[in-house]
mmCIF file of C-alpha atoms in Angstrom:
data_model
loop_
_atom_site.group_PDB
_atom_site.id
_atom_site.type_symbol
_atom_site.label_atom_id
_atom_site.label_comp_id
_atom_site.label_asym_id
_atom_site.label_seq_id
_atom_site.Cartn_x
_atom_site.Cartn_y
_atom_site.Cartn_z
ATOM 1 C CA MET A 1 138.219 196.513 19.955
ATOM 2 C CA LYS A 2 139.387 196.955 16.389
ATOM 3 C CA ILE A 3 140.363 200.349 14.988
ATOM 4 C CA ALA A 4 141.505 200.872 11.431
ATOM 5 C CA VAL A 5 143.255 203.961 10.161
ATOM 6 C CA THR A 6 143.081 204.008 6.380
ATOM 7 C CA GLY A 7 143.376 206.538 3.616
ATOM 8 C CA LYS A 8 145.742 208.158 1.213
ATOM 9 C CA GLY A 9 149.473 208.040 1.935
ATOM 10 C CA GLY A 10 151.199 211.110 3.318
ATOM 11 C CA VAL A 11 148.298 212.391 5.392
ATOM 12 C CA GLY A 12 149.564 211.299 8.810
ATOM 13 C CA LYS A 13 147.939 207.876 9.276
ATOM 14 C CA THR A 14 151.024 206.470 10.985
ATOM 15 C CA THR A 15 151.242 209.411 13.363
ATOM 16 C CA VAL A 16 147.563 209.092 14.250
ATOM 17 C CA ALA A 17 147.868 205.320 14.763
ATOM 18 C CA VAL A 18 150.950 205.618 16.987
ATOM 19 C CA ASN A 19 149.429 208.385 19.093
ATOM 20 C CA LEU A 20 146.119 206.536 19.378
ATOM 21 C CA ALA A 21 147.936 203.401 20.564
ATOM 22 C CA ALA A 22 149.867 205.464 23.122
ATOM 23 C CA THR A 23 146.640 207.047 24.359
ATOM 24 C CA LEU A 24 144.757 203.745 24.620
ATOM 25 C CA HIS A 25 147.539 201.801 26.327
ATOM 26 C CA ASN A 26 147.532 201.620 30.123
ATOM 27 C CA GLU A 27 147.872 199.048 32.905
ATOM 28 C CA GLU A 28 144.340 197.791 32.289
ATOM 29 C CA THR A 29 144.341 197.950 28.493
ATOM 30 C CA ASN A 30 147.073 196.215 26.520
ATOM 31 C CA THR A 31 147.616 197.638 23.073
ATOM 32 C CA VAL A 32 148.914 195.955 19.944
ATOM 33 C CA LEU A 33 149.694 198.141 16.961
ATOM 34 C CA VAL A 34 149.657 196.317 13.624
ATOM 35 C CA ASP A 35 151.561 197.868 10.742
ATOM 36 C CA ALA A 36 149.652 196.670 7.699
ATOM 37 C CA ASN A 37 151.455 198.918 5.242
ATOM 38 C CA LEU A 38 152.888 195.948 3.408
ATOM 39 C CA GLN A 39 155.281 197.838 1.158
ATOM 40 C CA PHE A 40 156.535 200.708 3.318
ATOM 41 C CA GLY A 41 155.577 200.090 6.932
ATOM 42 C CA ASP A 42 157.555 202.171 9.374
ATOM 43 C CA ILE A 43 155.822 201.908 12.743
ATOM 44 C CA ALA A 44 158.608 199.805 14.261
ATOM 45 C CA ASP A 45 161.075 202.463 13.113
ATOM 46 C CA LEU A 46 159.073 205.177 14.855
ATOM 47 C CA PHE A 47 159.352 203.194 18.076
ATOM 48 C CA ASN A 48 163.072 202.630 17.382
ATOM 49 C CA LEU A 49 162.536 198.870 17.321
ATOM 50 C CA GLN A 50 163.712 196.077 15.094
ATOM 51 C CA SER A 51 161.716 192.896 14.832
ATOM 52 C CA LYS A 52 162.816 189.565 13.462
ATOM 53 C CA HIS A 53 159.138 188.755 12.837
ATOM 54 C CA SER A 54 156.444 190.446 10.780
ATOM 55 C CA LEU A 55 153.002 190.005 9.309
ATOM 56 C CA VAL A 56 154.543 187.469 6.940
ATOM 57 C CA ASP A 57 155.135 185.080 9.843
ATOM 58 C CA LEU A 58 151.494 185.253 10.905
ATOM 59 C CA SER A 59 150.109 185.020 7.397
ATOM 60 C CA LEU A 60 152.093 181.839 6.715
ATOM 61 C CA ARG A 61 150.522 180.280 9.829
ATOM 62 C CA ALA A 62 147.024 181.709 9.336
ATOM 63 C CA GLY A 63 145.463 178.255 9.577
ATOM 64 C CA ASP A 64 146.903 177.442 12.993
ATOM 65 C CA LEU A 65 147.204 180.724 14.863
ATOM 66 C CA ASP A 66 147.004 180.684 18.612
ATOM 67 C CA PHE A 67 147.888 183.112 21.384
ATOM 68 C CA GLN A 68 151.455 181.848 21.717
ATOM 69 C CA VAL A 69 152.205 182.173 17.989
ATOM 70 C CA ILE A 70 150.915 185.735 18.002
ATOM 71 C CA GLU A 71 152.841 186.654 21.162
ATOM 72 C CA GLU A 72 156.076 185.319 19.661
ATOM 73 C CA THR A 73 155.579 187.504 16.599
ATOM 74 C CA LEU A 74 155.089 190.776 18.477
ATOM 75 C CA VAL A 75 157.905 193.057 19.554
ATOM 76 C CA ALA A 76 157.467 195.050 22.765
ATOM 77 C CA HIS A 77 158.297 198.693 23.239
ATOM 78 C CA GLN A 78 159.423 199.925 26.661
ATOM 79 C CA SER A 79 156.053 201.706 26.985
ATOM 80 C CA GLY A 80 154.345 198.315 26.942
ATOM 81 C CA ILE A 81 152.809 198.761 23.495
ATOM 82 C CA ARG A 82 153.408 195.684 21.375
ATOM 83 C CA ILE A 83 153.926 195.953 17.645
ATOM 84 C CA LEU A 84 153.350 193.596 14.777
ATOM 85 C CA ALA A 85 155.805 194.879 12.214
ATOM 86 C CA ALA A 86 155.228 195.181 8.501
ATOM 87 C CA PRO A 87 157.377 193.032 6.229
ATOM 88 C CA GLY A 88 160.114 194.510 4.124
ATOM 89 C CA PRO A 89 159.119 195.421 0.548
ATOM 90 C CA GLU A 90 160.789 192.253 -0.737
ATOM 91 C CA GLN A 91 158.481 190.065 1.382
ATOM 92 C CA ALA A 92 155.195 191.923 0.987
ATOM 93 C CA ASP A 93 154.024 189.752 -1.902
ATOM 94 C CA ARG A 94 154.186 186.671 0.357
ATOM 95 C CA ILE A 95 151.116 187.871 2.267
ATOM 96 C CA ASP A 96 147.667 186.853 1.108
ATOM 97 C CA THR A 97 145.733 190.142 1.327
ATOM 98 C CA GLU A 98 142.483 188.159 1.658
ATOM 99 C CA LEU A 99 143.575 187.515 5.247
ATOM 100 C CA PHE A 100 142.796 191.156 6.032
ATOM 101 C CA VAL A 101 139.163 190.883 4.982
ATOM 102 C CA ASP A 102 136.780 190.495 7.892
#
């Protein structure tokens, strides 16, 4: 399942996304929350997590992604929700936005 929360900044998208992930996650349903706000992503901060990896790491390996590469890039919260963190503002331009087009 793929769910996208988009829209204008400052309207609570992050709050909705975090709460939706918390609602969907259970023992039978693993949840990964992707912070695609390339300039000012803050989902990892809301979970009080720091990640040494981000979307930049996946975008640089877009041609050879596999399950292990993705797993290594995620950071896990104690709730079990895994997060793919946004890059810092200084790295955002390293991501090819065409990778987000389905």
